[in-house]
Tab-separated table of C-alpha atoms in Angstrom:
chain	number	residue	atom	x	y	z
A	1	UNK	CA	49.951	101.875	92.491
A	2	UNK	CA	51.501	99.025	90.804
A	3	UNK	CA	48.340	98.927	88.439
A	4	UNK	CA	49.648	101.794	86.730
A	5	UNK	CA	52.868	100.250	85.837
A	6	UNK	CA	53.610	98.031	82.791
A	7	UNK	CA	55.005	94.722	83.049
A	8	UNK	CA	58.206	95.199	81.792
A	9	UNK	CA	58.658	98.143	84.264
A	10	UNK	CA	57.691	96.095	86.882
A	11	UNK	CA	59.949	93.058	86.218
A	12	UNK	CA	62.946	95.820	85.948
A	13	UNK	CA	62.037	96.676	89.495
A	14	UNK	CA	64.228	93.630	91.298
A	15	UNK	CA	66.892	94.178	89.238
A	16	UNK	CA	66.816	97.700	90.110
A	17	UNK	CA	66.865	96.952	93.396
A	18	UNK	CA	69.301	95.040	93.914
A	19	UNK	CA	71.743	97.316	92.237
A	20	UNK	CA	70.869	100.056	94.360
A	21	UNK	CA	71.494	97.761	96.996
A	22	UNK	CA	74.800	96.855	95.850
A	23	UNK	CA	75.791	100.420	95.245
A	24	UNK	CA	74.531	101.273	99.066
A	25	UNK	CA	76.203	98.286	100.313
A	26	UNK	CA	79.507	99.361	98.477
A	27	UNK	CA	80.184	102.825	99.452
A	28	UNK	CA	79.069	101.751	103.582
A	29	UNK	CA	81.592	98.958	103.246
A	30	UNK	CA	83.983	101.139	101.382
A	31	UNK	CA	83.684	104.211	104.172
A	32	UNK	CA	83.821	102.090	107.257
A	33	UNK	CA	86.462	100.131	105.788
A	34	UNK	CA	88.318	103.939	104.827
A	35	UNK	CA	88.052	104.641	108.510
A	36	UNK	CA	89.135	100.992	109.481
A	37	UNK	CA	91.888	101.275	107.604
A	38	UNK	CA	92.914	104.748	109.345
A	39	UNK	CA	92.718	103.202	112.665
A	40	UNK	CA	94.780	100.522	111.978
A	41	UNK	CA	97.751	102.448	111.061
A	42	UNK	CA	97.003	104.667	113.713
A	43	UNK	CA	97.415	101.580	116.199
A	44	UNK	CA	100.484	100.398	114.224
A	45	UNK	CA	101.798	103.792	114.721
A	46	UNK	CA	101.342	103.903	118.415
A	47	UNK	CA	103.225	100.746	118.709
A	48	UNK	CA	106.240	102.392	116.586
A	49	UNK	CA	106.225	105.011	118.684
A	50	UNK	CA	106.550	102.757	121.935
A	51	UNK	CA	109.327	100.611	120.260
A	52	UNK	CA	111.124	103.897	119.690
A	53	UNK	CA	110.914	105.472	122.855
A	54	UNK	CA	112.474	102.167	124.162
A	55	UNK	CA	115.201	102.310	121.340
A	56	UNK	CA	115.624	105.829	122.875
A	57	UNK	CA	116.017	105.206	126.657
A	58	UNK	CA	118.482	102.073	125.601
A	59	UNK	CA	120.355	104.862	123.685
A	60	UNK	CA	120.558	107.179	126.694
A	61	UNK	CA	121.533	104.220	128.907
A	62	UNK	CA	124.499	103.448	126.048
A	63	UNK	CA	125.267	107.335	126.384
A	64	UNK	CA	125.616	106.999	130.353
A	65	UNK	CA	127.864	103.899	129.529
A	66	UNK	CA	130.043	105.528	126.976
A	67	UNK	CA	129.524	109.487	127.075
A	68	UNK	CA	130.737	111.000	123.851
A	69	UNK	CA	129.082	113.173	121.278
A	70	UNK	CA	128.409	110.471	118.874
A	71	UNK	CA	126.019	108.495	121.131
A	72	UNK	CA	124.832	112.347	122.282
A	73	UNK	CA	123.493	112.414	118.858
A	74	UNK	CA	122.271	108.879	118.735
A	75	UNK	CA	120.068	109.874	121.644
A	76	UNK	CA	118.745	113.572	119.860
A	77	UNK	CA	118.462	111.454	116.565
A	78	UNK	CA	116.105	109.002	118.026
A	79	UNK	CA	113.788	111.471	120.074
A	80	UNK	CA	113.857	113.202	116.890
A	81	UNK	CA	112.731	111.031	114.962
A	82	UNK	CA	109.592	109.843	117.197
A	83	UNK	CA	108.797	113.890	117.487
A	84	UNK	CA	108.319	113.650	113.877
A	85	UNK	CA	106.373	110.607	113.676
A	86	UNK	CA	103.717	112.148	116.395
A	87	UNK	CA	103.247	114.969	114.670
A	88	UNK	CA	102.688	113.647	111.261
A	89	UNK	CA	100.103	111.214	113.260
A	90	UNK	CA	98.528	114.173	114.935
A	91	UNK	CA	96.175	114.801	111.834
A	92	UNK	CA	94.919	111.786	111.064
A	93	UNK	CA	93.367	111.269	114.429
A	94	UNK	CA	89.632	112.064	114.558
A	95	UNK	CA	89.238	111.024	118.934
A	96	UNK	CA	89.921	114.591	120.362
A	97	UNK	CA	91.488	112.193	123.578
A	98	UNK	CA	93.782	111.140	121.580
A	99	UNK	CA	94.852	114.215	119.808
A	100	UNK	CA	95.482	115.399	123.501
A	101	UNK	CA	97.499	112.390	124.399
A	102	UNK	CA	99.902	113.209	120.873
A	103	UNK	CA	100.292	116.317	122.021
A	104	UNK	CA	101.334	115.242	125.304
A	105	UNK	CA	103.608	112.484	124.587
A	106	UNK	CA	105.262	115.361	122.216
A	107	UNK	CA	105.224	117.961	124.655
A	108	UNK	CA	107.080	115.236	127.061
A	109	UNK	CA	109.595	113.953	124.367
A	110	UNK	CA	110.363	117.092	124.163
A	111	UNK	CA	111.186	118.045	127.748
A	112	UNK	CA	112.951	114.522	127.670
A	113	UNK	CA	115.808	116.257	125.306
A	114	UNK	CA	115.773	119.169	126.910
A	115	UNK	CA	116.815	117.525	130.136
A	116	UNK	CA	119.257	115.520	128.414
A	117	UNK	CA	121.148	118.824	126.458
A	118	UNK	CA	120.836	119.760	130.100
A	119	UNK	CA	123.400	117.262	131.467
A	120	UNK	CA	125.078	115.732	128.569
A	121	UNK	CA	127.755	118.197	127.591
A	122	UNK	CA	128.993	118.330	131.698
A	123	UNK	CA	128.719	114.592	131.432
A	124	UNK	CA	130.962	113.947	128.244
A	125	UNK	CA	133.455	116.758	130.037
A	126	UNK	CA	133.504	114.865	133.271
A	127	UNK	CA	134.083	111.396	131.034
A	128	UNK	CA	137.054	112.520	128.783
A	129	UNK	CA	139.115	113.895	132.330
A	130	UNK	CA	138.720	110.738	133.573
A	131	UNK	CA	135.578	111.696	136.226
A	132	UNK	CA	133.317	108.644	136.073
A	133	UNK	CA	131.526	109.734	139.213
A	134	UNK	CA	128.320	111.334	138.839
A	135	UNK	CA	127.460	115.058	140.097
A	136	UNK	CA	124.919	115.805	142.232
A	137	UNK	CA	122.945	117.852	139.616
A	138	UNK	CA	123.797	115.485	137.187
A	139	UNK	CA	121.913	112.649	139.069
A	140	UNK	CA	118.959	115.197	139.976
A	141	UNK	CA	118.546	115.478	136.297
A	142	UNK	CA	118.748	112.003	135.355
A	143	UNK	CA	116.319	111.272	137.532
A	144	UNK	CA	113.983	113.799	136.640
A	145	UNK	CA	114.233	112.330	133.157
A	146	UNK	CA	113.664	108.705	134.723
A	147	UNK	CA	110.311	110.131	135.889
A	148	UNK	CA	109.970	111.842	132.597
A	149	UNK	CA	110.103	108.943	130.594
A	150	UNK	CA	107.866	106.741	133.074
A	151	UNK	CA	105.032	109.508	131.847
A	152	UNK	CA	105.715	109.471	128.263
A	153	UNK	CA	105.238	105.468	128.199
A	154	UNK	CA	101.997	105.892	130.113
A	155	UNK	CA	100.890	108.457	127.595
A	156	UNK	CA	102.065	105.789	124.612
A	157	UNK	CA	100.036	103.165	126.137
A	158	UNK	CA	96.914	104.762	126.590
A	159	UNK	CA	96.891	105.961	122.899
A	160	UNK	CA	97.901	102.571	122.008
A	161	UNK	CA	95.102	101.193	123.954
A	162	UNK	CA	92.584	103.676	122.809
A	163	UNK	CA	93.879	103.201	118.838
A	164	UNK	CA	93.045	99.754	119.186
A	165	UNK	CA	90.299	100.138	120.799
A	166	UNK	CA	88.700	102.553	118.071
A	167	UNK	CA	89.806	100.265	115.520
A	168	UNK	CA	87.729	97.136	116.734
A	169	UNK	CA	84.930	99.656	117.111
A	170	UNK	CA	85.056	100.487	113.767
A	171	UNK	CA	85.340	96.736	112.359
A	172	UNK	CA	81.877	96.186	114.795
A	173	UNK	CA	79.887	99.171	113.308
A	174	UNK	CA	81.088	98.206	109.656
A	175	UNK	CA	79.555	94.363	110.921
A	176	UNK	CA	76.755	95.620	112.001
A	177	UNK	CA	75.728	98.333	109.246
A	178	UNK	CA	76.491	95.635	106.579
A	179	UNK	CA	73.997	93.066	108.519
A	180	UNK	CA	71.470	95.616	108.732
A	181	UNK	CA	71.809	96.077	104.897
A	182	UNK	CA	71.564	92.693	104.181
A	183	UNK	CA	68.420	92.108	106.550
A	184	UNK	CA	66.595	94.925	104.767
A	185	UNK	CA	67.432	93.675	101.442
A	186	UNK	CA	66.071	90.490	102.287
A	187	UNK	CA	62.701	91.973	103.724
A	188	UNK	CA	62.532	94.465	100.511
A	189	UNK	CA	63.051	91.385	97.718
A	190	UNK	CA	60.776	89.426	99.564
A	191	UNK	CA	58.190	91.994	99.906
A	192	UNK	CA	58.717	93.439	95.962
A	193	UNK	CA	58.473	89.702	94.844
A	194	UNK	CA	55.394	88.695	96.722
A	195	UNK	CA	53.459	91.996	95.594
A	196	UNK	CA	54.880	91.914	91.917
A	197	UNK	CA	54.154	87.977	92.046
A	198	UNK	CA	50.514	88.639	93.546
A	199	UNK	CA	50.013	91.626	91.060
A	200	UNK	CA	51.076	89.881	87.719
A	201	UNK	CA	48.906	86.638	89.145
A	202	UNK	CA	45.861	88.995	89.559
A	203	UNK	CA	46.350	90.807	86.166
A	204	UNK	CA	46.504	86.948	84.834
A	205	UNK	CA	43.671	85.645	86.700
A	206	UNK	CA	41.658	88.362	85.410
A	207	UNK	CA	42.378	88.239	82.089
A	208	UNK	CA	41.406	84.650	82.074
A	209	UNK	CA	38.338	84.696	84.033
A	210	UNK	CA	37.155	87.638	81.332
A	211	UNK	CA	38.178	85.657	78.651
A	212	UNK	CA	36.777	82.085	79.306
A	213	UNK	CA	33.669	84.273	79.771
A	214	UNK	CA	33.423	85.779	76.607
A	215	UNK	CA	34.659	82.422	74.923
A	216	UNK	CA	31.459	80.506	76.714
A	217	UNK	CA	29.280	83.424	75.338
A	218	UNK	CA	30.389	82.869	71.945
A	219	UNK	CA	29.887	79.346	72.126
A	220	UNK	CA	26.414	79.627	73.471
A	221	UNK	CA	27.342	78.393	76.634
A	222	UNK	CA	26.083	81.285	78.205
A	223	UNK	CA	23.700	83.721	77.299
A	224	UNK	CA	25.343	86.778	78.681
A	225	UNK	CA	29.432	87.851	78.778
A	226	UNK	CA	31.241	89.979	81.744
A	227	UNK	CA	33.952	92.687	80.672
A	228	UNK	CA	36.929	92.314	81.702
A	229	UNK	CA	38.373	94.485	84.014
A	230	UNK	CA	40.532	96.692	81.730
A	231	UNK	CA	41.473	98.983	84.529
A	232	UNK	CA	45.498	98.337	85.129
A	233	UNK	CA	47.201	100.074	82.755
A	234	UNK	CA	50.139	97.303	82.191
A	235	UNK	CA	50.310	95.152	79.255
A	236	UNK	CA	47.056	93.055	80.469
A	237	UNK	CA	44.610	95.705	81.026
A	238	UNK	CA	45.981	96.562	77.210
A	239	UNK	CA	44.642	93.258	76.017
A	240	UNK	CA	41.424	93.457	77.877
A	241	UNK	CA	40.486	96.727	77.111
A	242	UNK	CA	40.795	95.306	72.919
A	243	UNK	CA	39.302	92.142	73.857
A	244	UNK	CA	35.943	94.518	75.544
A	245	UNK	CA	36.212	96.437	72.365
A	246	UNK	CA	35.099	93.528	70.504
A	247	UNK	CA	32.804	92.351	73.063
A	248	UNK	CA	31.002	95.962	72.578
């Protein structure tokens, strides 16, 4: 095959090559590093989201401490604002585990509040009469939310964990795709330089033998002269096939 190929054409083929290579390389790197990149703010989120629910339980525990409808609202605010978060996560995750474990820790923020509205009002009532004792309900319900919460941190960590864990997969795979590339490009220069190398040699060699054969024939050296082989159809079976013209 490579007979029918010029030279120049076959010199261009490294080059070539190794920009195709590059381009390959490029876009791999550039989509596993795309979905890297995801899965790192993914994990970052999950950690917000932990560090919030904590910011939220230490505002319920204020609330309990100092009932009133200012730290009410600090608690709402901060549920809120993790409800939010979740579901502007929800998206951008491509596990469908951890899609369900969003929508759980959302459904369970959720019934967190609810709970909360549930006691809060009786509790800033009782507070501002002077009743610092808790009611019987009252306790049912913060327990309930106790157990409540307990679930919603489990939930948080096992997205956490599996966010992280997707993430190093990711870095892996990009790793390992990239050190394939580079293996094959190795294997494909070295095999397109040791057939363009053998080819060129062999067009060379050929040329020369022909050549020094005609050469010795005109110097009465020898009393008969080969043709050269003027099959190839790059720039040295050009040359030949003038050089058997004259020999003719």
């Amino acid at each position: 095959m490579l007979n029918n190929i010029s030279t120049k054409v076959k010199l261009l083929i490294l080059p070539i090559t190794f920009i195709f290579i590059v381009i390959v390389s490029s876009l791999v790197f550039s989509y596993f590093n795309g979905i890297s990149e995801k899965r790192i703010h993914v994990a970052v989120e999950t950690d917000v989201f932990i560090q919030k629910v904590l910011k939220g339980r230490i505002s319920v525990y204020q609330f309990l401490r100092s009932p009133n409808n200012q730290t009410a609202n600090k608690v709402r605010e901060d549920f809120k604002s993790l409800d939010n978060q979740v579901k502007n996560l929800i998206p951008l995750l491509d596990n469908t585990e951890n899609q369900r474990l969003a929508k759980d820790i959302l459904s369970l923020s959720q019934e967190y509040i609810v709970k909360f509205n549930n006691f809060a009002p009786e509790k800033i009532t009782n507070f501002e009469k002077g009743i610092k004792e808790d009611t019987p309900r009252i306790l049912s319900i913060i327990k309930q939310m106790v157990q409540t919460g307990l679930k919603l941190e489990k939930e948080l960590s096992k997205i956490n964990e599996n966010a992280i864990k997707q993430k190093e997969d990711a870095s892996e795979t990009m790793n390992s795709v990239l050190i394939a590339i580079a293996l094959v490009s190795i294997i494909l220069f070295l095999t397109f330089s040791i057939l363009l190398s053998n080819q060129i040699l062999k067009s060379i060699r050929n040329f020369q033998n022909g050549l020094l054969s005609f050469f010795m024939y005109v110097n009465k050296e020898s009393d008969h002269v080969e043709f050269l082989d003027d099959s190839s159809k790059d720039e040295f079976g050009v040359m030949a096939k003038e050089v058997n013209k004259n020999i003719k």
